């Protein structure tokens, strides 16, 4: 193995590697028999090309098939690179939402979590989130990855994290079965629990999904409570429409920082809202590139659409702990130019497709 090459995977969080050098390092690490995971070493035999020899640039990642659906059945241990040794520091095993069939599973290792948190906390600083606050989150405790990121953010950027557990799969199930009344009652139950914590505790940061924020905003008492205690709202989920975002920022919560995340279990994290946007700007999300990179593509040809045009979000994840290239996500987005020095596309106007993998997409409380 070329050790100097794979050291690129361990660069400090404030140093961004060259995208093509990162690709070569990832191929060497994930496909060398001493360091690669069992899943990728066995899958390499069916690829029809040699990743260590043939994948040398970021553009070459399109040689890979989209293997995301295979992560429904792969034993979690088979996803951990052998290079971590006998006792890898596994934070947890997490699942996709299960919106379209059985959930897919990923393994979160400590080094990637730490890298994401350092980047995310710097993003929060740039948005004006004050450090040292207590956080309240209406988030799943598991098996979704968002709960882990909430807990870690609350204790690294903040002090204490209070949470109300959320079961989005139950909501999606009852909606699919035509029991919308039960879904409505459950969502109100979650908001009721959040209200009790807002009343009784010193909460500075609220983490919430757009549908639940909408319900909270219908209650005048809770709007007053949030405006009197909370200095920042971090929303996460697939979408918040532009009109709602403008209304929250200018009328409902005019003195509160409002910042969003676009997250996915399959990228082991999220993209953050670009700091410095005006109230009327589209909500643009930037990923932690080049480790996570987006392309907005035509779903049939997989060729990039033009800037300002709509397409499907194609994601590459390249890190020491995880490899998932060429994953066509279920979301639609507008293609946006990246920040200076960043790689790939940024995205705006996120919305789910109506059907994904031949199943209808139900958002529920996300």
mmCIF file of C-alpha atoms in Angstrom:
data_model
loop_
_atom_site.group_PDB
_atom_site.id
_atom_site.type_symbol
_atom_site.label_atom_id
_atom_site.label_comp_id
_atom_site.label_asym_id
_atom_site.label_seq_id
_atom_site.Cartn_x
_atom_site.Cartn_y
_atom_site.Cartn_z
ATOM 1 C CA UNK A 1 0.000 0.000 0.000
ATOM 2 C CA UNK A 2 1.130 3.545 -0.731
ATOM 3 C CA UNK A 3 1.002 4.938 2.822
ATOM 4 C CA UNK A 4 1.823 8.507 1.765
ATOM 5 C CA UNK A 5 -1.219 8.426 -0.499
ATOM 6 C CA UNK A 6 -3.687 7.183 2.107
ATOM 7 C CA UNK A 7 -2.545 9.802 4.649
ATOM 8 C CA UNK A 8 -4.693 12.224 2.656
ATOM 9 C CA UNK A 9 -7.672 10.568 4.313
ATOM 10 C CA UNK A 10 -6.424 11.774 7.718
ATOM 11 C CA UNK A 11 -5.843 15.455 6.946
ATOM 12 C CA UNK A 12 -6.934 17.946 9.635
ATOM 13 C CA UNK A 13 -10.520 19.133 9.289
ATOM 14 C CA UNK A 14 -9.448 22.627 8.222
ATOM 15 C CA UNK A 15 -7.404 21.276 5.279
ATOM 16 C CA UNK A 16 -9.324 20.294 2.149
ATOM 17 C CA UNK A 17 -7.589 17.744 -0.072
ATOM 18 C CA UNK A 18 -7.453 17.958 -3.839
ATOM 19 C CA UNK A 19 -10.542 16.030 -5.077
ATOM 20 C CA UNK A 20 -8.606 13.750 -7.433
ATOM 21 C CA UNK A 21 -5.940 13.011 -4.824
ATOM 22 C CA UNK A 22 -8.724 12.121 -2.394
ATOM 23 C CA UNK A 23 -10.200 9.739 -4.960
ATOM 24 C CA UNK A 24 -6.875 7.940 -5.434
ATOM 25 C CA UNK A 25 -6.347 7.691 -1.682
ATOM 26 C CA UNK A 26 -9.860 6.327 -1.148
ATOM 27 C CA UNK A 27 -9.449 3.731 -3.878
ATOM 28 C CA UNK A 28 -6.124 2.578 -2.394
ATOM 29 C CA UNK A 29 -7.596 2.334 1.100
ATOM 30 C CA UNK A 30 -10.981 0.775 0.330
ATOM 31 C CA UNK A 31 -9.712 -1.752 -2.226
ATOM 32 C CA UNK A 32 -6.396 -2.839 -0.735
ATOM 33 C CA UNK A 33 -6.817 -6.304 0.798
ATOM 34 C CA UNK A 34 -5.215 -5.167 4.070
ATOM 35 C CA UNK A 35 -7.464 -2.148 4.636
ATOM 36 C CA UNK A 36 -10.654 -2.458 2.594
ATOM 37 C CA UNK A 37 -13.981 -3.664 3.947
ATOM 38 C CA UNK A 38 -15.232 -7.134 3.192
ATOM 39 C CA UNK A 39 -18.169 -5.666 1.274
ATOM 40 C CA UNK A 40 -16.050 -3.647 -1.140
ATOM 41 C CA UNK A 41 -13.314 -6.253 -1.539
ATOM 42 C CA UNK A 42 -15.899 -8.844 -2.568
ATOM 43 C CA UNK A 43 -17.885 -6.368 -4.667
ATOM 44 C CA UNK A 44 -14.713 -5.395 -6.538
ATOM 45 C CA UNK A 45 -14.656 -8.835 -8.148
ATOM 46 C CA UNK A 46 -17.895 -8.010 -10.003
ATOM 47 C CA UNK A 47 -17.149 -4.429 -11.073
ATOM 48 C CA UNK A 48 -15.407 -5.161 -14.352
ATOM 49 C CA UNK A 49 -12.620 -2.686 -13.595
ATOM 50 C CA UNK A 50 -9.835 -2.279 -11.021
ATOM 51 C CA UNK A 51 -10.611 0.725 -8.787
ATOM 52 C CA UNK A 52 -6.976 1.098 -7.680
ATOM 53 C CA UNK A 53 -5.798 1.260 -11.284
ATOM 54 C CA UNK A 54 -8.732 2.678 -13.239
ATOM 55 C CA UNK A 55 -10.332 5.215 -10.865
ATOM 56 C CA UNK A 56 -7.859 8.080 -10.634
ATOM 57 C CA UNK A 57 -10.035 11.185 -10.955
ATOM 58 C CA UNK A 58 -13.329 12.314 -9.493
ATOM 59 C CA UNK A 59 -14.963 11.906 -12.905
ATOM 60 C CA UNK A 60 -14.022 8.211 -12.851
ATOM 61 C CA UNK A 61 -16.382 7.593 -9.915
ATOM 62 C CA UNK A 62 -19.186 7.293 -12.439
ATOM 63 C CA UNK A 63 -17.706 3.907 -13.371
ATOM 64 C CA UNK A 64 -19.208 2.524 -10.154
ATOM 65 C CA UNK A 65 -22.729 1.128 -10.064
ATOM 66 C CA UNK A 66 -25.092 2.569 -7.480
ATOM 67 C CA UNK A 67 -24.853 -0.013 -4.682
ATOM 68 C CA UNK A 68 -26.962 1.847 -2.103
ATOM 69 C CA UNK A 69 -29.839 -0.647 -2.351
ATOM 70 C CA UNK A 70 -27.435 -3.475 -1.462
ATOM 71 C CA UNK A 71 -26.896 -1.917 1.970
ATOM 72 C CA UNK A 72 -30.289 -3.274 3.026
ATOM 73 C CA UNK A 73 -28.864 -6.764 3.510
ATOM 74 C CA UNK A 74 -25.109 -6.393 4.035
ATOM 75 C CA UNK A 75 -23.964 -7.365 7.563
ATOM 76 C CA UNK A 76 -22.884 -4.150 9.247
ATOM 77 C CA UNK A 77 -19.492 -5.578 10.176
ATOM 78 C CA UNK A 78 -18.740 -6.105 6.482
ATOM 79 C CA UNK A 79 -18.880 -2.335 5.911
ATOM 80 C CA UNK A 80 -16.032 -1.501 8.323
ATOM 81 C CA UNK A 81 -12.632 -1.153 6.615
ATOM 82 C CA UNK A 82 -10.108 -3.707 7.899
ATOM 83 C CA UNK A 83 -7.556 -0.941 8.254
ATOM 84 C CA UNK A 84 -9.219 0.147 11.507
ATOM 85 C CA UNK A 85 -8.029 -3.048 13.194
ATOM 86 C CA UNK A 86 -9.807 -5.423 15.544
ATOM 87 C CA UNK A 87 -11.456 -2.762 17.699
ATOM 88 C CA UNK A 88 -12.721 0.045 15.467
ATOM 89 C CA UNK A 89 -14.302 2.981 17.290
ATOM 90 C CA UNK A 90 -17.879 2.476 16.107
ATOM 91 C CA UNK A 91 -20.256 5.192 17.273
ATOM 92 C CA UNK A 92 -23.320 3.393 15.992
ATOM 93 C CA UNK A 93 -25.102 1.601 13.177
ATOM 94 C CA UNK A 94 -27.799 3.721 11.592
ATOM 95 C CA UNK A 95 -30.539 3.296 9.025
ATOM 96 C CA UNK A 96 -32.217 5.228 6.260
ATOM 97 C CA UNK A 97 -35.810 6.246 6.787
ATOM 98 C CA UNK A 98 -37.311 3.140 5.260
ATOM 99 C CA UNK A 99 -39.605 5.371 3.211
ATOM 100 C CA UNK A 100 -39.267 3.178 0.147
ATOM 101 C CA UNK A 101 -38.907 -0.408 1.285
ATOM 102 C CA UNK A 102 -36.579 -1.940 3.841
ATOM 103 C CA UNK A 103 -34.055 0.509 5.368
ATOM 104 C CA UNK A 104 -30.417 0.657 4.313
ATOM 105 C CA UNK A 105 -27.690 0.554 6.981
ATOM 106 C CA UNK A 106 -24.432 2.403 7.469
ATOM 107 C CA UNK A 107 -21.734 2.329 10.148
ATOM 108 C CA UNK A 108 -20.639 5.606 11.739
ATOM 109 C CA UNK A 109 -17.031 5.624 12.943
ATOM 110 C CA UNK A 110 -15.588 8.149 15.371
ATOM 111 C CA UNK A 111 -13.158 9.859 12.983
ATOM 112 C CA UNK A 112 -15.876 10.768 10.485
ATOM 113 C CA UNK A 113 -18.230 11.946 13.251
ATOM 114 C CA UNK A 114 -15.490 14.201 14.637
ATOM 115 C CA UNK A 115 -14.747 15.635 11.180
ATOM 116 C CA UNK A 116 -18.419 16.370 10.512
ATOM 117 C CA UNK A 117 -18.904 17.964 13.936
ATOM 118 C CA UNK A 118 -15.905 20.266 13.578
ATOM 119 C CA UNK A 119 -17.191 21.426 10.211
ATOM 120 C CA UNK A 120 -20.785 21.721 11.443
ATOM 121 C CA UNK A 121 -19.835 23.687 14.564
ATOM 122 C CA UNK A 122 -17.870 26.142 12.437
ATOM 123 C CA UNK A 123 -20.969 26.518 10.259
ATOM 124 C CA UNK A 124 -23.085 27.238 13.329
ATOM 125 C CA UNK A 125 -20.593 29.895 14.435
ATOM 126 C CA UNK A 126 -20.821 31.516 10.998
ATOM 127 C CA UNK A 127 -24.622 31.656 11.285
ATOM 128 C CA UNK A 128 -24.468 33.284 14.724
ATOM 129 C CA UNK A 129 -25.424 30.353 16.942
ATOM 130 C CA UNK A 130 -24.100 31.293 20.367
ATOM 131 C CA UNK A 131 -21.984 28.637 22.051
ATOM 132 C CA UNK A 132 -22.846 27.367 25.508
ATOM 133 C CA UNK A 133 -26.629 27.159 25.056
ATOM 134 C CA UNK A 134 -28.939 24.298 25.921
ATOM 135 C CA UNK A 135 -30.469 22.599 22.887
ATOM 136 C CA UNK A 136 -33.915 21.085 22.403
ATOM 137 C CA UNK A 137 -34.471 18.666 19.534
ATOM 138 C CA UNK A 138 -37.555 16.931 18.177
ATOM 139 C CA UNK A 139 -35.526 14.173 16.515
ATOM 140 C CA UNK A 140 -35.527 10.367 16.306
ATOM 141 C CA UNK A 141 -33.324 8.770 18.946
ATOM 142 C CA UNK A 142 -32.687 5.986 16.450
ATOM 143 C CA UNK A 143 -32.176 4.174 14.203
ATOM 144 C CA UNK A 144 -31.794 7.369 12.140
ATOM 145 C CA UNK A 145 -28.431 9.114 12.251
ATOM 146 C CA UNK A 146 -29.886 12.585 12.932
ATOM 147 C CA UNK A 147 -30.381 11.828 16.632
ATOM 148 C CA UNK A 148 -26.689 11.070 17.104
ATOM 149 C CA UNK A 149 -25.657 14.282 15.377
ATOM 150 C CA UNK A 150 -28.126 16.239 17.490
ATOM 151 C CA UNK A 151 -26.726 14.835 20.732
ATOM 152 C CA UNK A 152 -23.124 15.469 19.719
ATOM 153 C CA UNK A 153 -23.858 18.998 18.458
ATOM 154 C CA UNK A 154 -25.761 19.838 21.622
ATOM 155 C CA UNK A 155 -22.816 18.875 23.832
ATOM 156 C CA UNK A 156 -19.945 20.160 21.675
ATOM 157 C CA UNK A 157 -21.392 23.464 20.479
ATOM 158 C CA UNK A 158 -23.873 23.730 23.336
ATOM 159 C CA UNK A 159 -24.039 22.363 26.885
ATOM 160 C CA UNK A 160 -27.025 20.067 27.394
ATOM 161 C CA UNK A 161 -29.328 18.447 24.895
ATOM 162 C CA UNK A 162 -33.012 17.927 25.690
ATOM 163 C CA UNK A 163 -34.898 15.790 23.215
ATOM 164 C CA UNK A 164 -38.373 14.626 22.313
ATOM 165 C CA UNK A 165 -38.246 11.293 20.506
ATOM 166 C CA UNK A 166 -39.743 11.186 17.041
ATOM 167 C CA UNK A 167 -40.840 8.074 15.159
ATOM 168 C CA UNK A 168 -41.186 9.151 11.516
ATOM 169 C CA UNK A 169 -41.666 5.567 10.339
ATOM 170 C CA UNK A 170 -44.857 5.252 12.379
ATOM 171 C CA UNK A 171 -46.200 8.480 10.907
ATOM 172 C CA UNK A 172 -45.389 7.332 7.361
ATOM 173 C CA UNK A 173 -47.051 4.005 8.032
ATOM 174 C CA UNK A 174 -50.338 5.408 9.309
ATOM 175 C CA UNK A 175 -50.465 7.937 6.454
ATOM 176 C CA UNK A 176 -49.885 5.133 3.920
ATOM 177 C CA UNK A 177 -52.719 3.178 5.559
ATOM 178 C CA UNK A 178 -55.096 6.128 5.274
ATOM 179 C CA UNK A 179 -55.067 7.014 8.972
ATOM 180 C CA UNK A 180 -54.107 10.661 8.638
ATOM 181 C CA UNK A 181 -55.948 11.520 11.846
ATOM 182 C CA UNK A 182 -53.557 9.372 13.866
ATOM 183 C CA UNK A 183 -50.557 11.036 12.204
ATOM 184 C CA UNK A 184 -51.987 14.440 13.052
ATOM 185 C CA UNK A 185 -52.574 13.466 16.683
ATOM 186 C CA UNK A 186 -49.057 12.066 16.978
ATOM 187 C CA UNK A 187 -47.482 15.243 15.602
ATOM 188 C CA UNK A 188 -49.471 17.373 18.060
ATOM 189 C CA UNK A 189 -48.316 15.045 20.866
ATOM 190 C CA UNK A 190 -44.688 15.688 19.905
ATOM 191 C CA UNK A 191 -45.237 19.460 19.901
ATOM 192 C CA UNK A 192 -46.943 19.210 23.309
ATOM 193 C CA UNK A 193 -43.853 17.532 24.744
ATOM 194 C CA UNK A 194 -41.553 20.143 23.220
ATOM 195 C CA UNK A 195 -43.754 22.864 24.731
ATOM 196 C CA UNK A 196 -43.254 21.474 28.233
ATOM 197 C CA UNK A 197 -39.485 21.598 27.846
ATOM 198 C CA UNK A 198 -39.611 25.108 26.405
ATOM 199 C CA UNK A 199 -41.646 26.259 29.384
ATOM 200 C CA UNK A 200 -39.524 24.619 32.074
ATOM 201 C CA UNK A 201 -35.938 24.755 30.801
ATOM 202 C CA UNK A 202 -33.427 27.331 29.559
ATOM 203 C CA UNK A 203 -33.434 26.495 25.868
ATOM 204 C CA UNK A 204 -31.283 28.525 23.487
ATOM 205 C CA UNK A 205 -31.327 26.394 20.323
ATOM 206 C CA UNK A 206 -34.320 24.554 18.890
ATOM 207 C CA UNK A 207 -33.769 21.731 16.381
ATOM 208 C CA UNK A 208 -36.970 20.778 14.589
ATOM 209 C CA UNK A 209 -38.396 19.524 11.291
ATOM 210 C CA UNK A 210 -40.348 21.892 9.004
ATOM 211 C CA UNK A 211 -43.729 20.164 9.509
ATOM 212 C CA UNK A 212 -43.367 20.346 13.296
ATOM 213 C CA UNK A 213 -42.164 23.952 13.167
ATOM 214 C CA UNK A 214 -45.292 24.768 11.177
ATOM 215 C CA UNK A 215 -47.443 23.203 13.912
ATOM 216 C CA UNK A 216 -45.560 25.052 16.629
ATOM 217 C CA UNK A 217 -46.037 28.341 14.767
ATOM 218 C CA UNK A 218 -49.825 27.870 14.836
ATOM 219 C CA UNK A 219 -49.780 28.203 18.639
ATOM 220 C CA UNK A 220 -49.430 31.851 19.627
ATOM 221 C CA UNK A 221 -48.295 30.956 23.144
ATOM 222 C CA UNK A 222 -45.437 28.821 21.818
ATOM 223 C CA UNK A 223 -44.375 31.456 19.292
ATOM 224 C CA UNK A 224 -44.120 33.970 22.147
ATOM 225 C CA UNK A 225 -42.234 31.435 24.257
ATOM 226 C CA UNK A 226 -39.716 30.671 21.518
ATOM 227 C CA UNK A 227 -39.187 34.358 20.768
ATOM 228 C CA UNK A 228 -38.525 35.081 24.438
ATOM 229 C CA UNK A 229 -36.089 32.218 25.101
ATOM 230 C CA UNK A 230 -34.594 30.771 21.918
ATOM 231 C CA UNK A 231 -31.888 32.585 19.939
ATOM 232 C CA UNK A 232 -31.536 30.104 17.060
ATOM 233 C CA UNK A 233 -33.644 27.513 15.225
ATOM 234 C CA UNK A 234 -31.947 24.748 13.271
ATOM 235 C CA UNK A 235 -34.355 22.976 10.994
ATOM 236 C CA UNK A 236 -33.651 19.711 9.254
ATOM 237 C CA UNK A 237 -35.566 17.638 6.776
ATOM 238 C CA UNK A 238 -36.142 17.489 3.078
ATOM 239 C CA UNK A 239 -37.661 20.868 2.448
ATOM 240 C CA UNK A 240 -38.936 24.203 3.675
ATOM 241 C CA UNK A 241 -40.650 26.199 0.951
ATOM 242 C CA UNK A 242 -39.380 29.701 0.240
ATOM 243 C CA UNK A 243 -42.560 31.444 1.369
ATOM 244 C CA UNK A 244 -42.540 29.708 4.753
ATOM 245 C CA UNK A 245 -38.855 30.437 5.261
ATOM 246 C CA UNK A 246 -39.400 34.130 4.481
ATOM 247 C CA UNK A 247 -42.399 34.304 6.832
ATOM 248 C CA UNK A 248 -40.514 32.675 9.711
ATOM 249 C CA UNK A 249 -37.481 34.926 9.263
ATOM 250 C CA UNK A 250 -39.360 38.204 8.893
ATOM 251 C CA UNK A 251 -42.598 37.883 10.873
ATOM 252 C CA UNK A 252 -42.913 34.814 13.085
ATOM 253 C CA UNK A 253 -39.357 34.650 14.489
ATOM 254 C CA UNK A 254 -37.823 37.945 13.279
ATOM 255 C CA UNK A 255 -35.036 38.143 15.885
ATOM 256 C CA UNK A 256 -34.054 34.465 15.808
ATOM 257 C CA UNK A 257 -31.370 32.879 13.635
ATOM 258 C CA UNK A 258 -33.003 30.367 11.283
ATOM 259 C CA UNK A 259 -30.672 27.878 9.602
ATOM 260 C CA UNK A 260 -31.333 24.613 7.801
ATOM 261 C CA UNK A 261 -29.653 21.303 7.092
ATOM 262 C CA UNK A 262 -30.167 18.948 4.178
ATOM 263 C CA UNK A 263 -29.346 15.532 5.582
ATOM 264 C CA UNK A 264 -29.185 11.929 4.509
ATOM 265 C CA UNK A 265 -28.167 8.778 6.324
ATOM 266 C CA UNK A 266 -26.529 7.542 3.128
ATOM 267 C CA UNK A 267 -24.006 10.399 3.163
ATOM 268 C CA UNK A 268 -23.395 9.894 6.899
ATOM 269 C CA UNK A 269 -24.357 13.453 7.660
ATOM 270 C CA UNK A 270 -25.744 16.573 6.057
ATOM 271 C CA UNK A 271 -25.105 19.688 4.022
ATOM 272 C CA UNK A 272 -25.410 23.041 5.766
ATOM 273 C CA UNK A 273 -27.262 26.189 4.760
ATOM 274 C CA UNK A 274 -24.857 28.708 3.259
ATOM 275 C CA UNK A 275 -24.117 31.553 5.719
ATOM 276 C CA UNK A 276 -24.889 35.085 4.640
ATOM 277 C CA UNK A 277 -28.021 34.449 2.566
ATOM 278 C CA UNK A 278 -30.665 37.171 2.605
ATOM 279 C CA UNK A 279 -34.284 36.595 3.623
ATOM 280 C CA UNK A 280 -35.278 36.425 -0.043
ATOM 281 C CA UNK A 281 -32.387 34.309 -1.353
ATOM 282 C CA UNK A 282 -33.019 30.649 -2.173
ATOM 283 C CA UNK A 283 -31.902 28.380 0.668
ATOM 284 C CA UNK A 284 -28.616 26.984 -0.662
ATOM 285 C CA UNK A 285 -26.931 23.963 0.908
ATOM 286 C CA UNK A 286 -23.183 23.277 0.716
ATOM 287 C CA UNK A 287 -21.758 19.815 1.525
ATOM 288 C CA UNK A 288 -18.456 19.000 3.230
ATOM 289 C CA UNK A 289 -16.635 18.660 -0.077
ATOM 290 C CA UNK A 290 -14.721 16.893 -1.468
ATOM 291 C CA UNK A 291 -15.494 14.128 1.060
ATOM 292 C CA UNK A 292 -19.180 14.513 0.210
ATOM 293 C CA UNK A 293 -19.937 15.971 -3.201
ATOM 294 C CA UNK A 294 -23.174 16.619 -5.056
ATOM 295 C CA UNK A 295 -24.006 16.632 -8.734
ATOM 296 C CA UNK A 296 -27.438 17.704 -9.932
ATOM 297 C CA UNK A 297 -28.201 15.490 -12.904
ATOM 298 C CA UNK A 298 -30.798 14.435 -15.400
ATOM 299 C CA UNK A 299 -32.094 11.170 -13.853
ATOM 300 C CA UNK A 300 -32.105 9.344 -17.189
ATOM 301 C CA UNK A 301 -28.732 10.303 -18.636
ATOM 302 C CA UNK A 302 -27.051 11.119 -15.273
ATOM 303 C CA UNK A 303 -25.477 14.122 -17.021
ATOM 304 C CA UNK A 304 -25.310 17.423 -15.091
ATOM 305 C CA UNK A 305 -28.096 19.905 -15.734
ATOM 306 C CA UNK A 306 -27.283 23.595 -16.174
ATOM 307 C CA UNK A 307 -26.867 25.957 -13.242
ATOM 308 C CA UNK A 308 -30.289 27.149 -12.169
ATOM 309 C CA UNK A 309 -31.976 24.059 -13.602
ATOM 310 C CA UNK A 310 -33.711 21.227 -11.747
ATOM 311 C CA UNK A 311 -32.461 17.662 -11.529
ATOM 312 C CA UNK A 312 -31.870 14.711 -9.208
ATOM 313 C CA UNK A 313 -29.184 14.839 -6.544
ATOM 314 C CA UNK A 314 -26.296 12.436 -7.198
ATOM 315 C CA UNK A 315 -23.968 11.981 -4.218
ATOM 316 C CA UNK A 316 -20.435 10.665 -3.786
ATOM 317 C CA UNK A 317 -19.134 9.903 -0.279
ATOM 318 C CA UNK A 318 -15.362 9.370 -0.010
ATOM 319 C CA UNK A 319 -13.862 9.148 3.452
ATOM 320 C CA UNK A 320 -11.616 6.801 5.359
ATOM 321 C CA UNK A 321 -14.521 5.137 7.121
ATOM 322 C CA UNK A 322 -17.060 4.890 4.289
ATOM 323 C CA UNK A 323 -17.290 4.678 0.525
ATOM 324 C CA UNK A 324 -20.493 5.174 -1.426
ATOM 325 C CA UNK A 325 -19.964 6.603 -4.928
ATOM 326 C CA UNK A 326 -22.566 7.374 -7.558
ATOM 327 C CA UNK A 327 -25.630 7.241 -5.298
ATOM 328 C CA UNK A 328 -28.708 8.752 -6.948
ATOM 329 C CA UNK A 329 -30.761 10.161 -4.075
ATOM 330 C CA UNK A 330 -34.542 10.455 -4.124
ATOM 331 C CA UNK A 331 -34.447 14.269 -3.990
ATOM 332 C CA UNK A 332 -34.851 16.917 -6.647
ATOM 333 C CA UNK A 333 -32.878 20.161 -6.419
ATOM 334 C CA UNK A 334 -31.824 23.260 -8.291
ATOM 335 C CA UNK A 335 -28.162 23.221 -9.301
ATOM 336 C CA UNK A 336 -26.149 26.073 -7.732
ATOM 337 C CA UNK A 337 -22.510 27.047 -8.205
ATOM 338 C CA UNK A 338 -20.312 26.023 -5.253
ATOM 339 C CA UNK A 339 -18.465 28.415 -2.992
ATOM 340 C CA UNK A 340 -14.950 29.435 -3.985
ATOM 341 C CA UNK A 341 -12.586 26.559 -3.237
ATOM 342 C CA UNK A 342 -15.390 24.015 -2.882
ATOM 343 C CA UNK A 343 -15.953 21.087 -5.214
ATOM 344 C CA UNK A 344 -19.010 19.770 -7.022
ATOM 345 C CA UNK A 345 -22.449 21.374 -6.910
ATOM 346 C CA UNK A 346 -24.381 23.136 -4.221
ATOM 347 C CA UNK A 347 -28.146 22.612 -4.112
ATOM 348 C CA UNK A 348 -31.298 24.624 -3.439
ATOM 349 C CA UNK A 349 -35.087 24.155 -3.485
ATOM 350 C CA UNK A 350 -34.917 20.561 -2.234
ATOM 351 C CA UNK A 351 -38.031 18.444 -2.769
ATOM 352 C CA UNK A 352 -38.606 14.688 -2.813
ATOM 353 C CA UNK A 353 -39.606 12.864 -5.946
ATOM 354 C CA UNK A 354 -43.117 11.427 -5.907
ATOM 355 C CA UNK A 355 -41.848 7.863 -6.374
ATOM 356 C CA UNK A 356 -38.486 6.290 -5.613
ATOM 357 C CA UNK A 357 -37.469 2.680 -6.278
ATOM 358 C CA UNK A 358 -41.056 2.035 -7.467
ATOM 359 C CA UNK A 359 -42.539 3.131 -4.127
ATOM 360 C CA UNK A 360 -44.489 6.327 -3.299
ATOM 361 C CA UNK A 361 -42.533 8.782 -1.136
ATOM 362 C CA UNK A 362 -44.271 9.859 2.089
ATOM 363 C CA UNK A 363 -42.612 12.613 4.119
ATOM 364 C CA UNK A 364 -44.864 12.690 7.196
ATOM 365 C CA UNK A 365 -43.163 14.643 9.998
ATOM 366 C CA UNK A 366 -40.049 15.359 7.896
#
